[in-house]
Coordinates of C-alpha atoms in Angstrom, one line a residue:
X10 CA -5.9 -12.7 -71.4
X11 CA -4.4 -13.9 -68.1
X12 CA -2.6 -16.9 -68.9
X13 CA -0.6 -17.5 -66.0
X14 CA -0.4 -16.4 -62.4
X15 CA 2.1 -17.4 -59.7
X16 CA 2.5 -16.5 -56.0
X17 CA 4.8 -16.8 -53.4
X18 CA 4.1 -16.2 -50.0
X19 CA 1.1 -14.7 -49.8
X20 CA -1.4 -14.8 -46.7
X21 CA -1.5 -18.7 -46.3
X22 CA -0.5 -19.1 -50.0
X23 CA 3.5 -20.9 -49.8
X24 CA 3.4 -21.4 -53.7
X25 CA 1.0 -21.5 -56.2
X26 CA 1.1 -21.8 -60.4
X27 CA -2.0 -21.7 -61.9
X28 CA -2.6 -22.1 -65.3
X29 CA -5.7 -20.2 -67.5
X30 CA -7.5 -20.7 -70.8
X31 CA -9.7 -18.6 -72.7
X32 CA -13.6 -19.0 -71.6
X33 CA -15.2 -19.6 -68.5
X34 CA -13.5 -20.5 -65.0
X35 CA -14.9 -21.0 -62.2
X36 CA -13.9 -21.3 -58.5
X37 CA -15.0 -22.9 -55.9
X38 CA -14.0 -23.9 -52.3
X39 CA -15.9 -23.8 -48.7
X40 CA -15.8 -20.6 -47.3
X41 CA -12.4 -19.5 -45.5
X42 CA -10.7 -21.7 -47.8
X43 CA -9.1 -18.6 -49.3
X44 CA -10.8 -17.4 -52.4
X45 CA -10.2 -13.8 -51.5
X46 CA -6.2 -14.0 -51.3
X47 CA -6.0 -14.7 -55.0
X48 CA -8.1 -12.2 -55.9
X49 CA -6.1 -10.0 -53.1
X50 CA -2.6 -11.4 -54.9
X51 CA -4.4 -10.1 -58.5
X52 CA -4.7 -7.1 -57.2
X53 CA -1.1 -6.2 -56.2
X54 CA -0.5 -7.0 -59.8
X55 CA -3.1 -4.0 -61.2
X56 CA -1.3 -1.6 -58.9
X57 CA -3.7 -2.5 -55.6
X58 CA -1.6 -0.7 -52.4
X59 CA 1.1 -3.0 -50.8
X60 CA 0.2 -4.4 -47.6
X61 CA 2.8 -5.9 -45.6
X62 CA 0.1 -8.0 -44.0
X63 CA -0.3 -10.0 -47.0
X64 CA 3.2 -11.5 -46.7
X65 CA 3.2 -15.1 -44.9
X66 CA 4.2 -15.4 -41.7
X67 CA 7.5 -15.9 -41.5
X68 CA 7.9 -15.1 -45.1
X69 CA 10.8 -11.9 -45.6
X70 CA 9.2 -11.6 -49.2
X71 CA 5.9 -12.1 -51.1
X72 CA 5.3 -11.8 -54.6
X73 CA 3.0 -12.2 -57.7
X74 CA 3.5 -12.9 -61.0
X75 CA 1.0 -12.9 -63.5
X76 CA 1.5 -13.6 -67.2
X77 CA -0.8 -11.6 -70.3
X78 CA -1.2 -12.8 -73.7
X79 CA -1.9 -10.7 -76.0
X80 CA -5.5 -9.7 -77.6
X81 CA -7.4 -7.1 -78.7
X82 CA -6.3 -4.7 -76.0
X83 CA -2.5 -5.1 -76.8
X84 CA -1.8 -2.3 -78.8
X85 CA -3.2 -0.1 -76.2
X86 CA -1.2 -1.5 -73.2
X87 CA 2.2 -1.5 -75.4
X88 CA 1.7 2.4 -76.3
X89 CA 0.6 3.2 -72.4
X90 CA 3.7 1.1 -70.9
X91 CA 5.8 3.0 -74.8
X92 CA 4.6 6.2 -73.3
X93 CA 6.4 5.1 -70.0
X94 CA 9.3 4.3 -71.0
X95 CA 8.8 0.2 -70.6
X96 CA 9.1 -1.6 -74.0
X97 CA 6.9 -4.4 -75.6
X98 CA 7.7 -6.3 -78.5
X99 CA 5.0 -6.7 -80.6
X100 CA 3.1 -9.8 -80.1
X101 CA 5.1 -11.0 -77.1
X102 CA 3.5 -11.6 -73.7
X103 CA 3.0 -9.1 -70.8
X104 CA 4.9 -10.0 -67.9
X105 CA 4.0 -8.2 -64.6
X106 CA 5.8 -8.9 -61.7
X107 CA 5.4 -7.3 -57.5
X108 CA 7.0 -8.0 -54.7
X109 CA 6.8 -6.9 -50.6
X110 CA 8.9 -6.9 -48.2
X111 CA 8.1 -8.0 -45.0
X112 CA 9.0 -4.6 -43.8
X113 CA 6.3 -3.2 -46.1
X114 CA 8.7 -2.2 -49.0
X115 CA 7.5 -2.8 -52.6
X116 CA 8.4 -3.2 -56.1
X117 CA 6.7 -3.8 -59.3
X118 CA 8.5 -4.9 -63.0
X119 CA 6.7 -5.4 -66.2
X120 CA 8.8 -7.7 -68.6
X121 CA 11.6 -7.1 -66.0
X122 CA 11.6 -3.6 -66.2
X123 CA 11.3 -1.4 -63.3
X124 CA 7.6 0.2 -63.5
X125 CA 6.0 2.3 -60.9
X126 CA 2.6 0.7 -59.3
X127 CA 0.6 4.0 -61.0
X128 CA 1.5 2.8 -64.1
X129 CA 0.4 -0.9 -62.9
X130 CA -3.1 1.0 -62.1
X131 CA -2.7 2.8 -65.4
X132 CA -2.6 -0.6 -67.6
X133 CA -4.8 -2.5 -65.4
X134 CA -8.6 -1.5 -66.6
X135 CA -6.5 -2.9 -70.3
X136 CA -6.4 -6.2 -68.6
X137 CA -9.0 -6.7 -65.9
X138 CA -11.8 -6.1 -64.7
X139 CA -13.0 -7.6 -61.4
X140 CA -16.5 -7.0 -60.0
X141 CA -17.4 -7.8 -56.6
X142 CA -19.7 -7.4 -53.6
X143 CA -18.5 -4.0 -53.1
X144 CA -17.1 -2.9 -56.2
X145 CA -16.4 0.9 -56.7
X146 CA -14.7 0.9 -60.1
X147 CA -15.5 0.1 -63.9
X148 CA -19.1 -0.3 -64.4
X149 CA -20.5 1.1 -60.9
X150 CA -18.1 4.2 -61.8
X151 CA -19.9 6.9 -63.6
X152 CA -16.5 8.2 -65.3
X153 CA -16.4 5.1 -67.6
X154 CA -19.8 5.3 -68.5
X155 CA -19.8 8.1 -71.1
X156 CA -16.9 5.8 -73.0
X157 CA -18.8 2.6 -72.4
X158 CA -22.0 4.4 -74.4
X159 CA -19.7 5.6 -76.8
X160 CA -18.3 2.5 -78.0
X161 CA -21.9 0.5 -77.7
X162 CA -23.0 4.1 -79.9
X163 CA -19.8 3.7 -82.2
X164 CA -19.0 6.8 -81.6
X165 CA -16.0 8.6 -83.2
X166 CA -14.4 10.1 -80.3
X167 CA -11.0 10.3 -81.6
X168 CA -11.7 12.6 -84.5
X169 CA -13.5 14.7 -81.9
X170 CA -10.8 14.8 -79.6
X171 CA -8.8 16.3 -82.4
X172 CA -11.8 18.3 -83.6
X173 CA -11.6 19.7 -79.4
X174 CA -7.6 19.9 -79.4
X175 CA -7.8 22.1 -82.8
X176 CA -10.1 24.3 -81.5
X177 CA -8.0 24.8 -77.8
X178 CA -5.0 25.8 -79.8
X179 CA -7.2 28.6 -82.3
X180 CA -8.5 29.8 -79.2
X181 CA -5.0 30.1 -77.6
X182 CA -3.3 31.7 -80.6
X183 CA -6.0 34.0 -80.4
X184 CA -5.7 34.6 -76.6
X185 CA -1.8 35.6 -77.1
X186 CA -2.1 37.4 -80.0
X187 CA -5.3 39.9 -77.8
X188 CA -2.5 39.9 -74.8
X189 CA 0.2 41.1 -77.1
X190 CA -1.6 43.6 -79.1
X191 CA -3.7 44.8 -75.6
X192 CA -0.1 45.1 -73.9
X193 CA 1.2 46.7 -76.7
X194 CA -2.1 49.4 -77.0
X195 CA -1.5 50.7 -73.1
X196 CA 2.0 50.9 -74.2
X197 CA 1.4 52.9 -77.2
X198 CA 2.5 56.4 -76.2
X199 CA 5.6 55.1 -74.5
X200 CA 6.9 53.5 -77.4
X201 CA 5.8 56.7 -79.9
X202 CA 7.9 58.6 -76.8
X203 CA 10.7 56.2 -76.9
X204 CA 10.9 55.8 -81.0
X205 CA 11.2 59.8 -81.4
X206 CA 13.7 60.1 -79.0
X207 CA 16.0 57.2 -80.5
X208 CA 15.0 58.7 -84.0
X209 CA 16.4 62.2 -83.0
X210 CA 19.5 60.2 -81.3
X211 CA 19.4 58.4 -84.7
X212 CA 22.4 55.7 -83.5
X213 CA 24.8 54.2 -85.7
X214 CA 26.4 50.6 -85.8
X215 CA 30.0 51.2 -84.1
X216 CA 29.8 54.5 -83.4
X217 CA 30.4 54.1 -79.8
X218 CA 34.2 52.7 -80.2
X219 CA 34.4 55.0 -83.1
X220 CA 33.9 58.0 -80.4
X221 CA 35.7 56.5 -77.4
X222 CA 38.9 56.0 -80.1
X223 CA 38.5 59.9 -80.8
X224 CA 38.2 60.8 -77.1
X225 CA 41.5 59.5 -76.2
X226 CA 43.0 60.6 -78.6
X227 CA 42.2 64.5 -78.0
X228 CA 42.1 63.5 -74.3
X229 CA 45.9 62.8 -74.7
X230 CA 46.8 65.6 -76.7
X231 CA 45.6 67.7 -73.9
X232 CA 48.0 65.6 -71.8
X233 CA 50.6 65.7 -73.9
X234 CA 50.6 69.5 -75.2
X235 CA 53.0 71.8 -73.3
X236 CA 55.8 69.1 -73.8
X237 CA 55.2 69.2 -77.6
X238 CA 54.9 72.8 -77.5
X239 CA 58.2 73.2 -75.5
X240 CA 60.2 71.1 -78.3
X241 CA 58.6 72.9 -81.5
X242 CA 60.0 75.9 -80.2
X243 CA 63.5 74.3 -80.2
X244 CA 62.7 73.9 -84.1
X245 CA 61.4 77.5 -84.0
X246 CA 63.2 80.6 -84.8
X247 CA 66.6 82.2 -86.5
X248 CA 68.4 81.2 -83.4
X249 CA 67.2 77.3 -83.1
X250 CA 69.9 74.8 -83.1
X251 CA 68.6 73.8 -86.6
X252 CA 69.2 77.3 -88.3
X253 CA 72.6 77.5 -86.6
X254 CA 73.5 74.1 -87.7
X255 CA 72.5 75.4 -91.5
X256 CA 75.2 78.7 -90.8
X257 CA 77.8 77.0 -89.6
X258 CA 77.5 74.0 -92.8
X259 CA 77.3 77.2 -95.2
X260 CA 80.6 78.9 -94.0
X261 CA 81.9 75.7 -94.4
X262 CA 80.8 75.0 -97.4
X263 CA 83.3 77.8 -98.6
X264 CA 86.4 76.3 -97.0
X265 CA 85.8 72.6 -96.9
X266 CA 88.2 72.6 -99.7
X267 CA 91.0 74.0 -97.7
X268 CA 91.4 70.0 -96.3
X269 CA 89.7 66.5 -96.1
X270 CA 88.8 67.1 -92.7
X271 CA 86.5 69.8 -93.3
X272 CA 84.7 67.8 -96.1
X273 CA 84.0 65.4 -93.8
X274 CA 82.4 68.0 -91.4
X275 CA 80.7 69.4 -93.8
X276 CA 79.5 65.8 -95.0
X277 CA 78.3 65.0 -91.5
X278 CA 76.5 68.4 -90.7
X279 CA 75.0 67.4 -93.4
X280 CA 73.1 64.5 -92.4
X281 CA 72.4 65.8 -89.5
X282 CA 70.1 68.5 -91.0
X283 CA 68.6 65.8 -92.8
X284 CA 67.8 63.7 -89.9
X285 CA 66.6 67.2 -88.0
X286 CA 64.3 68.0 -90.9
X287 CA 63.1 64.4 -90.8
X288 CA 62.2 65.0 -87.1
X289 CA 60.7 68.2 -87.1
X290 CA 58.4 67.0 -89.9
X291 CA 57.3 64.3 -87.9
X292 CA 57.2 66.0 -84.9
X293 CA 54.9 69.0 -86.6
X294 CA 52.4 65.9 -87.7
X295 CA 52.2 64.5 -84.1
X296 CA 50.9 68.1 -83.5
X297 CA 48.6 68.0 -85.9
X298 CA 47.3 64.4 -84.9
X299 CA 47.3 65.3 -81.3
X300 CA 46.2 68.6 -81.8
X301 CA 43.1 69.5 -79.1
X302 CA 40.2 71.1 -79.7
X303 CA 38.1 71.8 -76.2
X304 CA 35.1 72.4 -78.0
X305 CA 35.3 69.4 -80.5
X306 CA 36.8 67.0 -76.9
X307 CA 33.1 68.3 -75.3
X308 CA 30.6 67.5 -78.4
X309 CA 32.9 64.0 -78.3
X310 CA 31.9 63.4 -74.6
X311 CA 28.3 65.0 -74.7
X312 CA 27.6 62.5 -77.6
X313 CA 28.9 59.0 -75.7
X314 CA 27.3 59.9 -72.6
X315 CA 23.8 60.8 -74.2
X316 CA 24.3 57.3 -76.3
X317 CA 25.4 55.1 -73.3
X318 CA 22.2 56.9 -70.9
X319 CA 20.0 55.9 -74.2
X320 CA 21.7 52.5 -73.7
X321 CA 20.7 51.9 -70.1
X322 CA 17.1 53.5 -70.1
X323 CA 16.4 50.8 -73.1
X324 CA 18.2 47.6 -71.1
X325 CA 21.0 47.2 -73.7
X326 CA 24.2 48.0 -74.8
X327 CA 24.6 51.2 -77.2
X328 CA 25.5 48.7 -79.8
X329 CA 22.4 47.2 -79.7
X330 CA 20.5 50.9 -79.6
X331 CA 19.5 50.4 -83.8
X332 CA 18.0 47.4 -83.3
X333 CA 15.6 48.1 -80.1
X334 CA 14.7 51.0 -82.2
X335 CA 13.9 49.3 -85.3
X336 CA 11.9 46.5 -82.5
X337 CA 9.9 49.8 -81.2
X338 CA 8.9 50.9 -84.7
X339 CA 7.7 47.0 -85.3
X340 CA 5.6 46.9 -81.7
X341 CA 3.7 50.2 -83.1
X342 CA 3.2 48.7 -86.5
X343 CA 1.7 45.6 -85.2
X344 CA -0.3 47.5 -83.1
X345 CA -2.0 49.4 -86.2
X346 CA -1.9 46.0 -87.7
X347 CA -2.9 43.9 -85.0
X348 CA -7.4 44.5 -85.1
X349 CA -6.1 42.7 -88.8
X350 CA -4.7 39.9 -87.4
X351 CA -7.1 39.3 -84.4
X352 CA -9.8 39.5 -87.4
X353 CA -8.4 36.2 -88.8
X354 CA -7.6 34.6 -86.0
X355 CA -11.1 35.1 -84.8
X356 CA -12.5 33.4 -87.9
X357 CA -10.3 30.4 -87.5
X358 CA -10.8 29.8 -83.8
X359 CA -14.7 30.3 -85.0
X360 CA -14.1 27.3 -87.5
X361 CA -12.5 25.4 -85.1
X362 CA -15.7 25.5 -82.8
X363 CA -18.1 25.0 -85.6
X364 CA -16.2 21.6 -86.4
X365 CA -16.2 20.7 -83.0
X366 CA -19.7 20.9 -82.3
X367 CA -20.7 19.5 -85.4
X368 CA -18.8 16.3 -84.2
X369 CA -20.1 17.0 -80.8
X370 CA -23.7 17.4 -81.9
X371 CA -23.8 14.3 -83.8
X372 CA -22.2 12.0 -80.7
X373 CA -24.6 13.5 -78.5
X374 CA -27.6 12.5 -81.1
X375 CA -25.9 9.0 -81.1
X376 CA -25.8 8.5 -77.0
X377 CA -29.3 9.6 -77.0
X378 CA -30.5 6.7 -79.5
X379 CA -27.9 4.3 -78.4
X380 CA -28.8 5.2 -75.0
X381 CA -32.7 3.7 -75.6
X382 CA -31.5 0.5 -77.0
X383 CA -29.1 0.0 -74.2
X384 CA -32.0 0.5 -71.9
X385 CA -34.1 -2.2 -74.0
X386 CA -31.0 -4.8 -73.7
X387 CA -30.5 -4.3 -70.5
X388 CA -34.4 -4.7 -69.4
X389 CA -34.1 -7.7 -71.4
X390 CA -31.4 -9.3 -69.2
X391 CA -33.3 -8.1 -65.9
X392 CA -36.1 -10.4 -65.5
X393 CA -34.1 -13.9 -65.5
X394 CA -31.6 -12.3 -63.0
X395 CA -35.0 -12.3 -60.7
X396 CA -34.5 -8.5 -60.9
X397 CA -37.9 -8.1 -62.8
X398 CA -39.3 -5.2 -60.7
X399 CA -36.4 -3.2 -61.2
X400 CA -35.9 -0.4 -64.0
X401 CA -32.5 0.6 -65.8
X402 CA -32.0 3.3 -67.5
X403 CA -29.3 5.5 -69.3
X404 CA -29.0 9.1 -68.4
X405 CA -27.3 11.7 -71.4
X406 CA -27.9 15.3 -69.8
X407 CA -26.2 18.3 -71.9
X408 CA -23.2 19.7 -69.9
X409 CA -22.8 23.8 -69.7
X410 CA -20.4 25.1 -72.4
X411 CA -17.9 25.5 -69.7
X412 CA -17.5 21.7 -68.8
X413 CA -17.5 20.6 -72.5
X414 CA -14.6 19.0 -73.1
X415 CA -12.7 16.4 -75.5
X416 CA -15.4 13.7 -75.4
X417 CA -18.5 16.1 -76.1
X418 CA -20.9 17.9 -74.7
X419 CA -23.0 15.0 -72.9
X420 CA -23.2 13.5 -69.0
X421 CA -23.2 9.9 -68.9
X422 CA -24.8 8.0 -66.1
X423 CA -26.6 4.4 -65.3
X424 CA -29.7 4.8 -63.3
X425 CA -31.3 2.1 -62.1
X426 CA -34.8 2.1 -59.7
X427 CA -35.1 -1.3 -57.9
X428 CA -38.3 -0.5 -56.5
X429 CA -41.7 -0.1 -58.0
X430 CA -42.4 3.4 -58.0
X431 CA -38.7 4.3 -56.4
X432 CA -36.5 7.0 -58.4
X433 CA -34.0 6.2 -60.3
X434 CA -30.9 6.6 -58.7
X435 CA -26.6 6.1 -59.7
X436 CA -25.6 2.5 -60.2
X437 CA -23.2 3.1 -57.6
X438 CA -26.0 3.9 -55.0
X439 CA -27.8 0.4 -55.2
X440 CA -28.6 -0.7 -51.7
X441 CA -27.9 -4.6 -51.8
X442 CA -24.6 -6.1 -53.1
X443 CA -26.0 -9.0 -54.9
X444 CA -28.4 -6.5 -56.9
X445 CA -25.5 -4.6 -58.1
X446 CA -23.3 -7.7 -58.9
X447 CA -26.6 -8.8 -61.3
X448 CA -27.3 -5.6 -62.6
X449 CA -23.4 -5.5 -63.3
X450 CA -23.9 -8.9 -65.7
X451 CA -26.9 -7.5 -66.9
X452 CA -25.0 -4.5 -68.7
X453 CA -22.0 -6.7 -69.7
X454 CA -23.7 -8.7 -71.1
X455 CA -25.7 -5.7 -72.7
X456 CA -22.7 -4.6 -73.7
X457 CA -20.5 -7.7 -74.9
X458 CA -20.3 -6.8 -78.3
X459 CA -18.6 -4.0 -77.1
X460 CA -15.7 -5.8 -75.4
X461 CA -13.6 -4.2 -72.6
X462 CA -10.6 -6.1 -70.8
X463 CA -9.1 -8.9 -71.5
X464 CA -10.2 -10.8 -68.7
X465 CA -13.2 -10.4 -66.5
X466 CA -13.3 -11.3 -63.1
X467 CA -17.2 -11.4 -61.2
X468 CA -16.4 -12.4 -57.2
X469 CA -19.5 -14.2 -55.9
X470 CA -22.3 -12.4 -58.0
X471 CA -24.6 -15.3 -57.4
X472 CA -25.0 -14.4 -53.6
X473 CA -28.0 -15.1 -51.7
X474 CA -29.6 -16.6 -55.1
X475 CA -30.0 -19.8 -56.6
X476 CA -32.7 -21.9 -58.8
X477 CA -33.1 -20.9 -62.1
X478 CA -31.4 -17.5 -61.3
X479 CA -28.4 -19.1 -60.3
X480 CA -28.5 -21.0 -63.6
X481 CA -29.6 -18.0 -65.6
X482 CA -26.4 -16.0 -64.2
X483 CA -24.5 -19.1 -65.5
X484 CA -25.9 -18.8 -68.3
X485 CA -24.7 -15.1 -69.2
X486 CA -21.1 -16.0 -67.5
X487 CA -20.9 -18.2 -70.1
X488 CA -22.3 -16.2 -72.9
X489 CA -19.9 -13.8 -71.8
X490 CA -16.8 -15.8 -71.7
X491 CA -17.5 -17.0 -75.1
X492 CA -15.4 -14.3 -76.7
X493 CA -12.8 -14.0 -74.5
X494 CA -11.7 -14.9 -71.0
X495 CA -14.0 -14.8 -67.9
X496 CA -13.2 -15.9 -64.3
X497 CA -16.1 -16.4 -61.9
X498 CA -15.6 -17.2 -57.9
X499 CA -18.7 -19.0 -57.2
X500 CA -21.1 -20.5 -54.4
X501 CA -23.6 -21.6 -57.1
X502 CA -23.2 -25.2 -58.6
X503 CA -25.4 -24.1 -61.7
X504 CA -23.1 -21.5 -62.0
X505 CA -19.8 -24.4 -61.5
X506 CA -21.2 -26.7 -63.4
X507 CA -21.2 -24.1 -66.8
X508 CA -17.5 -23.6 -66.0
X509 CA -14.9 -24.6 -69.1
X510 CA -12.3 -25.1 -65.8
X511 CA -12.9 -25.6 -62.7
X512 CA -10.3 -24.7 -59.6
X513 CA -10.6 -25.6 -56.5
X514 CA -9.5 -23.7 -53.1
X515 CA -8.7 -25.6 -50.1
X516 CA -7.2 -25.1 -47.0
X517 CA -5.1 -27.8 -45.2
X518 CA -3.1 -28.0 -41.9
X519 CA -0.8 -30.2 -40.6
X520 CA -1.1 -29.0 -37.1
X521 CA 1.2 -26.1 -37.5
X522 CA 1.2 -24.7 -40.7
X523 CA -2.1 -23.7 -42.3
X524 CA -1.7 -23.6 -46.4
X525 CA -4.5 -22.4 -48.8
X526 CA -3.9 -24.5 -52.3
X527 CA -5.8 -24.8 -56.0
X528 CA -6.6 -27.5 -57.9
X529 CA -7.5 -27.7 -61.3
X530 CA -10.6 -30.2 -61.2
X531 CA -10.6 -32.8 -63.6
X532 CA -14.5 -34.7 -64.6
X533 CA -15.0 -36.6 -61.4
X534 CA -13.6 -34.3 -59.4
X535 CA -15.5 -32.0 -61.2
X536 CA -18.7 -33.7 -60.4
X537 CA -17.6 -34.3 -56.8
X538 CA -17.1 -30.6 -56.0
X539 CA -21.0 -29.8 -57.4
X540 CA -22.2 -32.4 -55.7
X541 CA -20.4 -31.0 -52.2
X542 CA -21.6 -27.7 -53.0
X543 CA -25.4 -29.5 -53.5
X544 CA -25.6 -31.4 -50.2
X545 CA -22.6 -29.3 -48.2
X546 CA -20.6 -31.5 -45.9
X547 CA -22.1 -35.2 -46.6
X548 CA -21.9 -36.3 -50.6
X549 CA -24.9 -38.4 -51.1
X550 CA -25.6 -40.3 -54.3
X551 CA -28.4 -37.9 -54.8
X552 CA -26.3 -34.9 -55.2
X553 CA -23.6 -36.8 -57.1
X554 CA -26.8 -37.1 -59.7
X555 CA -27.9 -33.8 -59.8
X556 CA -24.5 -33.2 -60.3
X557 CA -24.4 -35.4 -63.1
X558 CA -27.6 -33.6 -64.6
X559 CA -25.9 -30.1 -64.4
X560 CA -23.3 -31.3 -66.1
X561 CA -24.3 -32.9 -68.8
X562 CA -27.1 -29.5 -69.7
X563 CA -23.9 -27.8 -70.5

């Protein structure tokens, strides 16, 4: 429920704090005074475009603020404005704040927090709804109507929206599971191709480094060979330093005796046949280590280059060869597997539409016998709106299967014939404004018990009427406004006098400034305004008394 709403420097608006209350207000002023900038300043706040011409004249900023307490919508707007990032404690007022710039610039907060003006248009229909002479949204809309129907039906449309997101995702597993196993078919004698060849290969984990490590090595023997070759031979042989070394220490053997000196010779020749023997044992293993084999060097190399081709015809390193085999071997078994699979996914995706159209079917059975007592209450409300020749009706036409969606299987539309004998055409098709703006109440009021926003807004709906129709549109304003807030911009005094408050808009000058102001009307002034609006510009006793009367059938 709007319970506050301020402005700053709006059109001919300098400042402005008005105060609301649940029920009925109406307001009133002669024409020009400037009824249309507050509903203009409202509709900056529910995300209407920025126009720098609404900022007063000589004004660098303009804004609106408008206060919302909460109510039966609350919970929704918090989890739209959650969704956004913008928080709302629980049970705390919604703040919603805009401001322009003179330069045309604009910005928009709710509860001080920057918000963008779609979400403003997002969160609006929450809060209100504002009918007027040329009104192309909420009721004259025919995208609300199918939810409209739906709640007047009680309709459960969340379980079939979950019914309808169930099936979606059976039908997409499904889809991906076809794509895979169809991709995989036309792929089928590749990967057979592909999973004999690694087979034969038959890779093993680290066998690449194991190879490259044996390469080297024999790769460096090669290297290395006539040089080791060259110093075995001076190991090699009766006449090798080594065997001469083991003469000369057994002659001395025989005469070391003779003197110390030759023991010690004989000592030292000694160790150096040890220390030779020590090196021509390693020196014989080095062969042996190093030793190169041509034809064992070429099955080395033949195996590491048919590894590492493997490697790059498959995308991956020869490390990884085991593994894209054993993922080849899986893609052919799913593909034997896979008429399996599709089987049961077929089935569930089948569930999943059965549920859905079960759910479907019933809503659509609802709409249709919800739709015929909507068309009853609505003709009800037709003849005191002096639209008694006209016809409403509620259209629920079966969509094809390929425009079904979350909310059913069903077209939603208000038809209405004004005409004797005319067809029934869209709501939004109705030639004369103050037909629509009646019809409009007609349906609200059909559909009260159904609620909507918080606060309603209807801009001169009693046009070009008055008389009892005047007073039975006051009547329904009222009946209306009973279980929540409604806010009527009138011309009617039937339809003023049935007001809980009463504003009035006036224009004043003082010969160069031109201000547009509201009043909250007290009981005289209250009775002064209807009787203006019963006599116009002279306020005769008369009209003060008829005044009086209106009043007091309240």
């Amino acid at each position: 429920m709007l319970s506050h709403l301020s402005i700053r420097n709006i059109v001919l608006i300098e400042a402005l704090d008005l105060a609301f209350a649940p029920g009925l207000g109406v307001l009133t002023g002669e024409t020009g005074a400037g009824k249309s900038i507050l509903l203009d300043a409202l509709g900056l706040i529910l995300g209407m475009r920025a126009d720098s011409g609404l900022v007063r004249a000589g004004a660098d900023l303009a804004s609106v603020t408008a206060s919302f307490e909460p109510g039966a919508l609350h919970g929704a707007v918090a989890r739209t404005l959650a969704d956004a990032g913008v928080e709302v404690e629980p049970g705390e007022p919604i703040l919603i704040r805009r401001q322009i710039k003179a330069d045309g610039g604009s910005k928009a907060f709710i509860n001080d927090q920057p918000a963008s003006v779609a979400l403003l248009r997002e969160v609006a229909p929450y809060l209100v709804e504002i009918h007027g002479q040329h009104d192309d949204r909420g009721l004259v809309n025919p995208r609300g109507h199918r939810a409209l129907l739906d709640r007047y039906a009680r309709v459960d449309t969340a379980a079939m929206e979950a019914a309808w997101k169930a099936w979606g995702q059976a039908e997409a597993r499904l889809a991906k599971t076809r794509a895979g196993i169809a991709k995989a078919a036309e792929d089928r004698e590749l990967f057979q191709a592909h999973v004999a060849e690694l087979e034969a290969l038959a890779p093993q984990a680290g066998e690449e480094e194991e190879l490259a490590g044996e390469r080297a090595t024999m790769q460096k023997g090669e290297r290395l060979a006539g040089d080791l070759g060259a110093v075995q031979q001076v190991f090699a042989g009766s006449h090798s330093p080594l065997a001469e070394l083991r003469v000369a220490a057994r002659r001395l053997d025989r005469i070391a005796g003779e003197h110390p000196l030759l023991e010690e010779v004989l000592a030292a020749l000694d160790r150096a046949m040890i220390e030779a023997d020590d090196a021509e044992d390693k020196l014989n293993r080095a062969l042996d280590a190093l030793a190169f084999d041509p034809l064992a060097l070429d099955r080395v190399e033949t195996r590491l280059f048919d590894l590492r081709a493997a490697g790059r015809k498959h995308g991956c390193a020869v490390e990884d060869l085991p593994a894209k085999l054993e993922e080849m071997r899986s893609a052919l078994s799913a593909i034997e597997g896979g008429e399996a699979e599709v089987a049961a996914l077929e089935q569930a995706a089948a569930k999943a539409r059965a549920a859905w159209l079960k759910l479907a079917e019933a809503a659509s059975s609802a709409r249709a016998e919800a739709a015929l007592r909507l068309d009853a209450a609505v003709k009800a409300e037709l003849a005191p709106l002096k639209l008694d020749a006209a016809r409403f009706r509620t259209d629920v036409a079966r969509l094809d299967e390929a425009q079904w969606g979350a909310s059913g299987m069903d077209r939603v539309e208000f038809m209405i014939a004004t005409n004797p004998g005319a067809d029934f055409a869209p709501l939004a098709k109705i030639a004369s404004g103050g037909e629509l703006s009646r019809f409009i109440l007609a349906l609200k009021v059909a559909l009260a018990e159904e609620g909507g926003a918080a606060t309603m807004i209807f801009d001169e709906i009693d046009r070009g009427v008055g008389g009892a129709v005047a007073q039975a549109i006051g009547e329904r304003l009222a009946r209306l406004a009973s279980s929540g807030q409604l806010l009527a911009v009138t011309h009617s005094p039937q339809v003023a006098a049935r007001g809980g408050q009463h504003y009035f808009i006036a224009k004043s000058s003082d010969g160069l400034v031109t201000r547009t102001g509201v009043v909250l009307l007290d009981g005289s002034g209250r009775q002064e305004e209807i009787a203006r609006m019963l006599s116009g510009a002279e306020i005769t006793p008369e009209a003060r008394a008829q005044a009086d009367r209106l009043l007091e059938r309240v």
